XYZ file of C-alpha atoms in Angstrom:
78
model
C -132.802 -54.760 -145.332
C -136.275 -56.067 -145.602
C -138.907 -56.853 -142.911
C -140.277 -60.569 -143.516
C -142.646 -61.803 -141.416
C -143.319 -65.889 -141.197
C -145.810 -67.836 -139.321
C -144.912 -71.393 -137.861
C -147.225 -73.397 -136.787
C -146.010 -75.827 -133.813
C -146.325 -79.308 -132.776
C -148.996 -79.445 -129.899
C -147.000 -78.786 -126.456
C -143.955 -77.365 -128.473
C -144.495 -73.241 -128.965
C -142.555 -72.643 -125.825
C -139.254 -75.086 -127.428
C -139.834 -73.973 -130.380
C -139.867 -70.374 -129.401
C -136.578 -70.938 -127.531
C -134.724 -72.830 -130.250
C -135.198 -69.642 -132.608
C -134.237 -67.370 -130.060
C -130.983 -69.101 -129.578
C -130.034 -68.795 -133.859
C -130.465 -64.867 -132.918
C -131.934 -64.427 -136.475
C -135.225 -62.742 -135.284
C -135.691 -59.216 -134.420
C -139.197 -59.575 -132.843
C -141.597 -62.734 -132.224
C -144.866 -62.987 -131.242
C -147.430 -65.288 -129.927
C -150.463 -65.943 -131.744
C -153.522 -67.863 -131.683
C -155.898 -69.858 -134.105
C -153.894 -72.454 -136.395
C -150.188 -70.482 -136.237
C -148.716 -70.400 -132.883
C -145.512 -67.905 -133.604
C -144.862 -65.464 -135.699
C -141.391 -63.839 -136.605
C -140.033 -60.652 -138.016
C -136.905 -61.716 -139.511
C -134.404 -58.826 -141.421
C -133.300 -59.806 -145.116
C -130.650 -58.466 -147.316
C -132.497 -57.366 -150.665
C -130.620 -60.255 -152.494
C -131.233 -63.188 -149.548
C -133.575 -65.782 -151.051
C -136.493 -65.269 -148.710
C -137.502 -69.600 -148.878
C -133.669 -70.632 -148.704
C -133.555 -68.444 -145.322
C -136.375 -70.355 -144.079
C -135.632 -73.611 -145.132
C -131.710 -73.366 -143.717
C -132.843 -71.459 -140.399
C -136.358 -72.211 -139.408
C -137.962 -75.142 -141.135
C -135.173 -77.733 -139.230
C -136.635 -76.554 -135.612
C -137.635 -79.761 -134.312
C -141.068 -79.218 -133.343
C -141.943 -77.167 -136.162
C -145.445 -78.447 -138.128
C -145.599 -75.698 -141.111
C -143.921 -72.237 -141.606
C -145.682 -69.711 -144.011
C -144.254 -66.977 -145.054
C -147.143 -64.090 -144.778
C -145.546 -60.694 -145.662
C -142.821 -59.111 -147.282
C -142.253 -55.394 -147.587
C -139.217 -53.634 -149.820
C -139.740 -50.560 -147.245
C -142.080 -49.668 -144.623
């Protein structure tokens, strides 16, 4: 398994929806608040051969309320 960590930026006056949506999937391990142009970001486990953008596109990117998602860093091991 492989840490990724992905940044979402939300619609104004949705982190906290947002935030609970992804909770609910139970597909994060840790989440965070942040500030500046992201509001959220997520450490999400991968299997070595799970297409990192796929996982994101299927999982995260349909939260309604969701602006952008970046994917900011991937580690093989830490």
């Amino acid at each position: 398994m492989k840490p990724i960590f992905v940044q979402l930026q939300c619609a104004p006056g949705k982190t906290y929806e947002v935030a609970d949506e992804i909770y609910r999937k139970e597909i994060v391990s840790e989440m965070y608040s942040t500030s500046g142009d992201y509001d959220l970001m997520l450490k999400i486990y991968l299997s070595e051969d799970q297409d990192i953008g796929k996982f994101i596109n299927d999982n995260i990117a349909t939260v309604p309320g969701i602006n952008r998602s970046l994917t900011t860093l991937t580690f093989n091991a830490f």
